[in-house]
Short mmCIF file of C-alpha atoms and ligand atoms in Angstrom, two decimals:
data_model
loop_
_atom_site.label_atom_id
_atom_site.label_comp_id
_atom_site.label_asym_id
_atom_site.label_seq_id
_atom_site.Cartn_x
_atom_site.Cartn_y
_atom_site.Cartn_z
CA UNK A 1 0.00 0.00 0.00
CA UNK A 2 1.32 3.46 -0.89
CA UNK A 3 2.18 5.63 2.07
CA UNK A 4 -0.51 8.19 1.24
CA UNK A 5 -3.22 5.53 0.92
CA UNK A 6 -2.12 4.00 4.21
CA UNK A 7 -2.25 7.32 6.00
CA UNK A 8 -5.69 8.05 4.50
CA UNK A 9 -6.95 4.69 5.75
CA UNK A 10 -5.40 5.39 9.14
CA UNK A 11 -7.04 8.83 9.25
CA UNK A 12 -10.43 7.31 8.40
CA UNK A 13 -10.03 4.77 11.17
CA UNK A 14 -9.07 7.52 13.61
CA UNK A 15 -12.33 9.39 13.27
CA UNK A 16 -14.23 6.70 15.08
CA UNK A 17 -17.41 8.76 15.14
CA UNK A 18 -17.98 8.32 11.43
CA UNK A 19 -17.55 4.54 11.38
CA UNK A 20 -18.34 3.61 15.01
CA UNK A 21 -15.64 0.96 14.77
CA UNK A 22 -13.37 0.32 17.71
CA UNK A 23 -9.95 1.83 17.05
CA UNK A 24 -7.09 -0.67 16.97
CA UNK A 25 -5.32 -0.55 20.31
CA UNK A 26 -1.56 -0.53 20.68
CA UNK A 27 -0.12 -3.55 22.57
CA UNK A 28 -0.97 -3.54 26.28
CA UNK A 29 1.63 -2.21 28.66
CA UNK A 30 3.00 -4.53 31.35
CA UNK A 31 3.65 -2.20 34.31
CA UNK A 32 1.09 -2.27 37.16
CA UNK A 33 -1.90 -0.34 35.89
CA UNK A 34 -3.75 2.56 37.46
CA UNK A 35 -6.21 0.49 39.48
CA UNK A 36 -3.52 -1.83 40.85
CA UNK A 37 -1.48 1.20 41.92
CA UNK A 38 -4.50 2.80 43.60
CA UNK A 39 -5.15 -0.39 45.55
CA UNK A 40 -1.65 -0.12 46.97
CA UNK A 41 -1.64 3.62 47.68
CA UNK A 42 -1.76 7.07 46.16
CA UNK A 43 -1.27 7.96 42.52
CA UNK A 44 0.02 11.46 41.76
CA UNK A 45 -0.96 13.04 38.47
CA UNK A 46 0.55 16.38 37.46
CA UNK A 47 -1.83 18.53 35.44
CA UNK A 48 -1.93 22.22 34.49
CA UNK A 49 0.54 21.94 31.60
CA UNK A 50 -1.25 24.65 29.62
CA UNK A 51 -0.82 27.27 32.35
CA UNK A 52 2.83 26.37 32.85
CA UNK A 53 3.58 26.54 29.10
CA UNK A 54 1.81 29.90 28.92
CA UNK A 55 4.06 31.22 31.70
CA UNK A 56 7.08 29.94 29.78
CA UNK A 57 5.94 31.84 26.68
CA UNK A 58 4.93 28.97 24.41
CA UNK A 59 1.17 29.45 24.11
CA UNK A 60 -1.34 32.24 24.49
CA UNK A 61 -3.58 32.85 27.51
CA UNK A 62 -7.16 33.25 26.40
CA UNK A 63 -7.52 30.52 23.81
CA UNK A 64 -5.12 28.27 25.81
CA UNK A 65 -4.50 25.93 22.87
CA UNK A 66 -1.14 24.11 23.14
CA UNK A 67 0.20 25.06 19.71
CA UNK A 68 3.62 24.37 21.22
CA UNK A 69 3.05 20.67 20.47
CA UNK A 70 4.04 21.14 16.82
CA UNK A 71 6.28 24.18 17.22
CA UNK A 72 8.44 23.11 20.19
CA UNK A 73 7.73 19.48 21.07
CA UNK A 74 11.01 19.37 23.00
CA UNK A 75 9.59 21.93 25.46
CA UNK A 76 6.53 19.75 26.13
CA UNK A 77 8.73 16.69 26.58
CA UNK A 78 10.96 18.53 29.06
CA UNK A 79 7.93 19.72 31.01
CA UNK A 80 6.68 16.13 31.30
CA UNK A 81 10.16 15.09 32.47
CA UNK A 82 10.21 17.93 35.03
CA UNK A 83 6.92 16.79 36.54
CA UNK A 84 8.03 13.15 36.69
CA UNK A 85 11.32 14.25 38.31
CA UNK A 86 9.18 16.08 40.89
CA UNK A 87 7.07 13.01 41.68
CA UNK A 88 4.26 12.57 39.16
CA UNK A 89 3.30 8.92 38.67
CA UNK A 90 1.53 9.80 35.43
CA UNK A 91 2.48 11.37 32.13
CA UNK A 92 -0.73 12.75 30.71
CA UNK A 93 -0.89 13.54 27.00
CA UNK A 94 -1.32 17.25 26.41
CA UNK A 95 -4.51 16.91 24.38
CA UNK A 96 -6.36 19.35 26.64
CA UNK A 97 -8.08 21.81 24.26
CA UNK A 98 -6.64 19.98 21.24
CA UNK A 99 -10.15 19.24 20.05
CA UNK A 100 -12.03 20.23 16.93
CA UNK A 101 -13.97 23.09 18.48
CA UNK A 102 -10.95 24.81 20.02
CA UNK A 103 -8.81 24.46 16.89
CA UNK A 104 -11.67 25.91 14.86
CA UNK A 105 -11.65 28.99 17.12
CA UNK A 106 -7.96 29.62 16.40
CA UNK A 107 -8.24 28.64 12.70
CA UNK A 108 -6.10 25.49 12.92
CA UNK A 109 -8.63 22.70 12.46
CA UNK A 110 -6.40 21.09 9.81
CA UNK A 111 -3.82 20.43 12.54
CA UNK A 112 -6.25 18.46 14.68
CA UNK A 113 -4.89 14.96 14.00
CA UNK A 114 -1.17 15.94 13.90
CA UNK A 115 -1.48 17.81 17.20
CA UNK A 116 -3.28 14.96 18.95
CA UNK A 117 -0.74 12.44 17.64
CA UNK A 118 2.16 14.69 18.63
CA UNK A 119 0.84 15.08 22.18
CA UNK A 120 0.26 11.35 22.55
CA UNK A 121 3.65 10.46 21.06
CA UNK A 122 5.55 12.81 23.38
CA UNK A 123 3.71 11.60 26.50
CA UNK A 124 4.10 7.92 25.57
CA UNK A 125 7.84 8.36 25.05
CA UNK A 126 8.25 9.99 28.48
CA UNK A 127 5.95 7.49 30.21
CA UNK A 128 7.75 4.44 28.82
CA UNK A 129 11.18 5.95 29.55
CA UNK A 130 10.26 6.77 33.16
CA UNK A 131 7.90 3.92 34.11
CA UNK A 132 5.03 6.33 34.70
CA UNK A 133 1.47 5.67 33.59
CA UNK A 134 0.53 7.00 30.13
CA UNK A 135 -2.82 8.79 30.26
CA UNK A 136 -5.02 10.04 27.43
CA UNK A 137 -6.99 13.22 28.03
CA UNK A 138 -10.48 14.46 27.13
CA UNK A 139 -11.90 17.75 28.33
CA UNK A 140 -14.74 20.25 28.22
CA UNK A 141 -15.76 20.97 24.63
CA UNK A 142 -17.36 24.35 25.33
CA UNK A 143 -20.22 23.59 22.94
CA UNK A 144 -22.23 21.13 25.05
CA UNK A 145 -25.87 22.21 25.14
CA UNK A 146 -28.35 19.63 26.41
CA UNK A 147 -31.17 21.31 24.45
CA UNK A 148 -29.37 21.26 21.10
CA UNK A 149 -29.15 17.88 19.31
CA UNK A 150 -26.67 19.33 16.79
CA UNK A 151 -24.25 20.30 19.56
CA UNK A 152 -24.60 16.87 21.16
CA UNK A 153 -23.69 15.18 17.86
CA UNK A 154 -20.61 17.38 17.60
CA UNK A 155 -19.60 16.65 21.20
CA UNK A 156 -19.98 12.93 20.49
CA UNK A 157 -17.73 13.26 17.46
CA UNK A 158 -15.08 15.22 19.39
CA UNK A 159 -14.89 12.56 22.13
CA UNK A 160 -14.96 9.63 19.69
CA UNK A 161 -12.10 10.91 17.58
CA UNK A 162 -9.92 11.88 20.55
CA UNK A 163 -10.52 8.51 22.22
CA UNK A 164 -9.61 6.88 18.89
CA UNK A 165 -6.22 8.58 18.64
CA UNK A 166 -5.44 7.84 22.28
CA UNK A 167 -6.32 4.16 21.94
CA UNK A 168 -4.11 3.88 18.86
CA UNK A 169 -1.28 5.38 20.92
CA UNK A 170 -1.80 2.74 23.64
CA UNK A 171 -2.82 4.84 26.63
CA UNK A 172 -2.94 3.03 29.98
CA UNK A 173 -6.05 4.93 31.04
CA UNK A 174 -8.07 8.05 30.32
CA UNK A 175 -8.43 11.29 32.21
CA UNK A 176 -11.62 13.14 31.28
CA UNK A 177 -11.53 16.47 33.04
CA UNK A 178 -12.80 19.96 33.77
CA UNK A 179 -16.45 19.31 33.02
CA UNK A 180 -19.04 21.74 34.39
CA UNK A 181 -21.92 19.63 33.09
CA UNK A 182 -22.59 16.12 34.42
CA UNK A 183 -24.16 15.36 31.05
CA UNK A 184 -21.04 16.23 29.12
CA UNK A 185 -18.89 14.16 31.50
CA UNK A 186 -21.24 11.21 31.00
CA UNK A 187 -20.84 11.57 27.22
CA UNK A 188 -17.04 11.53 27.56
CA UNK A 189 -17.29 8.43 29.75
CA UNK A 190 -19.58 6.76 27.22
CA UNK A 191 -17.01 7.34 24.47
CA UNK A 192 -14.21 5.90 26.62
CA UNK A 193 -16.32 2.85 27.44
CA UNK A 194 -17.39 2.37 23.82
CA UNK A 195 -14.04 2.73 22.07
CA UNK A 196 -11.52 1.57 24.67
CA UNK A 197 -10.98 -1.05 27.38
CA UNK A 198 -8.90 1.02 29.80
CA UNK A 199 -9.92 2.71 33.09
CA UNK A 200 -11.53 6.17 33.18
CA UNK A 201 -10.78 8.93 35.70
CA UNK A 202 -13.61 11.48 35.53
CA UNK A 203 -13.21 14.90 37.15
CA UNK A 204 -15.62 17.81 37.32
CA UNK A 205 -14.75 21.49 37.69
CA UNK A 206 -17.07 23.42 39.98
CA UNK A 207 -17.49 27.17 39.52
CA UNK A 208 -18.77 29.59 42.22
CA UNK A 209 -22.03 27.75 42.77
CA UNK A 210 -21.59 24.37 44.38
CA UNK A 211 -23.49 22.61 41.62
CA UNK A 212 -22.91 21.47 38.04
CA UNK A 213 -24.43 23.54 35.23
CA UNK A 214 -27.58 21.37 35.33
CA UNK A 215 -27.83 21.73 39.11
CA UNK A 216 -26.37 18.49 40.52
CA UNK A 217 -24.31 18.64 43.68
CA UNK A 218 -20.75 17.44 43.00
CA UNK A 219 -21.48 14.35 45.12
CA UNK A 220 -24.59 13.55 43.07
CA UNK A 221 -22.74 14.10 39.77
CA UNK A 222 -19.94 11.79 40.92
CA UNK A 223 -22.44 9.17 42.04
CA UNK A 224 -23.94 9.21 38.53
CA UNK A 225 -20.51 8.90 36.93
CA UNK A 226 -19.66 5.94 39.15
CA UNK A 227 -22.99 4.31 38.26
CA UNK A 228 -22.16 4.80 34.57
CA UNK A 229 -18.88 2.91 34.97
CA UNK A 230 -16.23 5.45 35.94
CA UNK A 231 -13.29 3.92 37.82
CA UNK A 232 -12.28 7.12 39.63
CA UNK A 233 -14.45 10.22 40.14
CA UNK A 234 -13.76 13.61 41.66
CA UNK A 235 -12.82 17.22 41.04
CA UNK A 236 -10.11 19.10 39.19
CA UNK A 237 -9.32 22.72 38.39
CA UNK A 238 -11.21 25.95 39.21
CA UNK A 239 -11.09 25.62 43.01
CA UNK A 240 -8.10 25.91 45.27
CA UNK A 241 -7.45 23.48 48.15
CA UNK A 242 -9.51 25.46 50.67
CA UNK A 243 -12.75 25.58 48.67
CA UNK A 244 -12.38 22.17 47.04
CA UNK A 245 -11.91 20.25 50.29
CA UNK A 246 -15.50 20.53 51.63
CA UNK A 247 -16.86 19.20 48.32
CA UNK A 248 -14.35 16.36 48.30
CA UNK A 249 -15.56 15.21 51.71
CA UNK A 250 -19.11 14.96 50.37
CA UNK A 251 -17.94 13.07 47.29
CA UNK A 252 -15.85 10.63 49.33
CA UNK A 253 -18.95 9.82 51.41
CA UNK A 254 -21.20 9.43 48.35
CA UNK A 255 -19.24 6.93 46.21
CA UNK A 256 -17.53 3.57 46.65
CA UNK A 257 -14.91 3.96 43.93
CA UNK A 258 -11.60 5.83 44.19
CA UNK A 259 -11.81 9.62 44.40
CA UNK A 260 -9.66 12.18 42.57
CA UNK A 261 -8.65 15.62 43.85
CA UNK A 262 -6.65 18.03 41.69
CA UNK A 263 -7.18 21.62 42.88
CA UNK A 264 -5.59 24.70 41.40
CA UNK A 265 -2.75 26.03 43.58
CA UNK A 266 -4.49 29.30 44.40
CA UNK A 267 -5.89 30.74 47.63
CA UNK A 268 -9.58 30.69 46.77
CA UNK A 269 -11.98 31.75 49.54
CA UNK A 270 -15.60 31.07 50.51
CA UNK A 271 -16.46 34.51 49.03
CA UNK A 272 -14.45 33.89 45.84
CA UNK A 273 -14.38 30.09 45.67
CA UNK A 274 -12.98 29.64 42.15
CA UNK A 275 -9.84 31.05 40.53
CA UNK A 276 -12.01 32.75 37.92
CA UNK A 277 -13.81 34.62 40.71
CA UNK A 278 -10.70 35.95 42.47
CA UNK A 279 -10.22 39.73 42.38
CA UNK A 280 -7.01 41.49 43.32
CA UNK A 281 -7.32 44.36 45.85
CA UNK A 282 -3.92 45.65 44.74
CA UNK A 283 -5.22 46.15 41.19
CA UNK A 284 -8.55 47.90 41.70
CA UNK A 285 -10.26 44.61 42.47
CA UNK A 286 -9.95 43.51 38.86
CA UNK A 287 -10.46 39.88 37.95
CA UNK A 288 -7.12 38.12 38.47
CA UNK A 289 -7.80 35.24 36.06
CA UNK A 290 -5.87 34.18 34.10
CA UNK A 291 -2.58 36.12 34.09
CA UNK A 292 -2.85 38.11 37.34
CA UNK A 293 -3.16 35.15 39.70
CA UNK A 294 0.43 35.23 40.97
CA UNK A 295 -0.31 36.95 44.32
CA UNK A 296 -2.82 34.19 45.15
CA UNK A 297 -0.38 31.32 44.59
CA UNK A 298 -0.33 28.60 47.26
CA UNK A 299 2.96 27.90 48.94
CA UNK A 300 4.51 24.47 48.85
CA UNK A 301 3.50 23.90 52.46
CA UNK A 302 -0.16 24.61 51.64
CA UNK A 303 -0.04 21.95 48.92
CA UNK A 304 1.75 19.62 51.35
CA UNK A 305 -1.04 20.11 53.89
CA UNK A 306 -3.70 19.56 51.24
CA UNK A 307 -2.09 16.28 50.15
CA UNK A 308 -1.87 15.03 53.71
CA UNK A 309 -5.48 15.93 54.53
CA UNK A 310 -6.90 14.50 51.29
CA UNK A 311 -5.01 11.21 51.67
CA UNK A 312 -6.17 10.90 55.28
CA UNK A 313 -9.74 11.22 54.01
CA UNK A 314 -9.15 8.21 51.75
CA UNK A 315 -8.62 10.18 48.54
CA UNK A 316 -5.89 8.43 46.60
CA UNK A 317 -5.75 10.03 43.14
CA UNK A 318 -4.05 13.36 43.77
CA UNK A 319 -2.61 16.16 41.69
CA UNK A 320 -2.52 19.88 41.12
CA UNK A 321 -4.11 21.63 38.15
CA UNK A 322 -3.71 25.00 36.38
CA UNK A 323 -0.95 27.06 37.98
CA UNK A 324 1.00 24.07 39.29
CA UNK A 325 4.73 24.01 38.91
CA UNK A 326 7.01 21.04 39.59
CA UNK A 327 7.66 22.44 43.09
CA UNK A 328 3.98 21.90 43.96
CA UNK A 329 4.11 18.31 42.74
CA UNK A 330 7.24 17.68 44.81
CA UNK A 331 5.46 19.07 47.89
CA UNK A 332 2.49 16.79 47.20
CA UNK A 333 4.77 13.77 46.81
CA UNK A 334 6.56 14.62 50.06
CA UNK A 335 3.21 14.94 51.85
CA UNK A 336 2.76 11.24 51.10
CA UNK A 337 6.17 10.43 52.56
CA UNK A 338 7.81 10.06 49.16
CA UNK A 339 11.25 11.17 48.07
CA UNK A 340 11.21 11.81 44.30
CA UNK A 341 14.52 12.70 42.58
CA UNK A 342 13.75 16.42 42.96
CA UNK A 343 13.61 15.99 46.75
CA UNK A 344 17.41 15.86 46.72
CA UNK A 345 17.10 19.65 46.48
CA UNK A 346 14.28 20.27 48.92
CA UNK A 347 15.00 23.33 51.03
CA UNK A 348 17.64 23.02 53.75
CA UNK A 349 18.17 26.35 55.51
CA UNK A 350 20.95 24.99 57.73
CA UNK A 351 23.40 26.03 55.00
CA UNK A 352 21.98 29.48 54.43
CA UNK A 353 24.41 32.39 54.59
CA UNK A 354 22.46 34.26 57.27
CA UNK A 355 19.87 31.88 58.73
CA UNK A 356 22.01 28.75 58.59
CA UNK A 357 23.23 26.71 61.56
CA UNK A 358 26.16 24.98 59.87
CA UNK A 359 29.32 25.58 61.87
CA UNK A 360 31.21 26.61 58.72
CA UNK A 361 29.02 29.70 58.34
CA UNK A 362 30.81 32.82 59.54
CA UNK A 363 29.59 34.52 62.72
CA UNK A 364 29.77 37.90 61.02
CA UNK A 365 26.84 36.73 58.89
CA UNK A 366 24.73 34.97 61.53
CA UNK A 367 25.12 37.94 63.93
CA UNK A 368 23.41 40.07 61.31
CA UNK A 369 20.30 37.83 61.36
CA UNK A 370 18.00 40.24 63.35
CA UNK A 371 18.59 42.91 60.72
CA UNK A 372 18.10 40.67 57.66
ZN1 ZN B 1 -6.92 23.34 35.43
#
């Protein structure tokens, strides 16, 4: 078969929505899978790649489409490596917002398949090199409208084709994340169940109101996702540790399956419970989202405390979402008593020039401590 004919056939197979055929899966991976690891203890999943790549100057805030995948794949690969070095057990393909609707908005729909395949290829390479789990990723489509059959058909197509590419790449499991509608999350889960055989981690993102867009409590939405076959249910994004924790307690009590918790690393409050709601008093109380959130950033010790509290509640799938840097993931790993490679450089003030206690530090410096 000529190369072009083969790639056309491959492309046709990839758009599973049109044919409703199961995509051909890559050979199964032999490492302990997600569910086996969760039975033994916590699984840490770094998320928030889009925010971190925006800070590094490789994609634009607003659209938040990871165009960097084709332009600087080496930067994405290094970011995955940085998060694994800091303690992530998972390398999640950066297919967040690499769906048909988002690429249409930025005029790059023709790059849909190459970008998905690039993201999956990079993540698989890092996962297999590092022994981490290789996760596929589905997310909010931003067109879901329960009253509009045309939008539902398009959502179905978006999920089917993204599941197809991920299955071809051999993902170990799926993350389906950042849904504000239970209905949309259920559609993503249905696509995973229909076109793949791997586990599904389903996480909802809760805005200011403590309900999904159709009015379900997070606990009720998670109960429905569990009933529909999700392996892990919970929350990601939007809320910081302080305003996510009360909802997590309700979810933990409402379901039997494993629970996921991946807050944003921002100091959200009961008055401004999501990072989109935060306003900055130093800047005329303007909305801080998305590029003025720096003064609200959680410290490493806040993430450490969150990890400890969540694990004590019986929540085993843990991570940090938009805004997370590798230092947050290291703090989370250390909260579970782990010592990832990056922990070699965890702070040790005993050697500090002024605050240190090491006997080799000169007295002329330590005497100056009260004035430092
Ligand atoms: Zn996020």
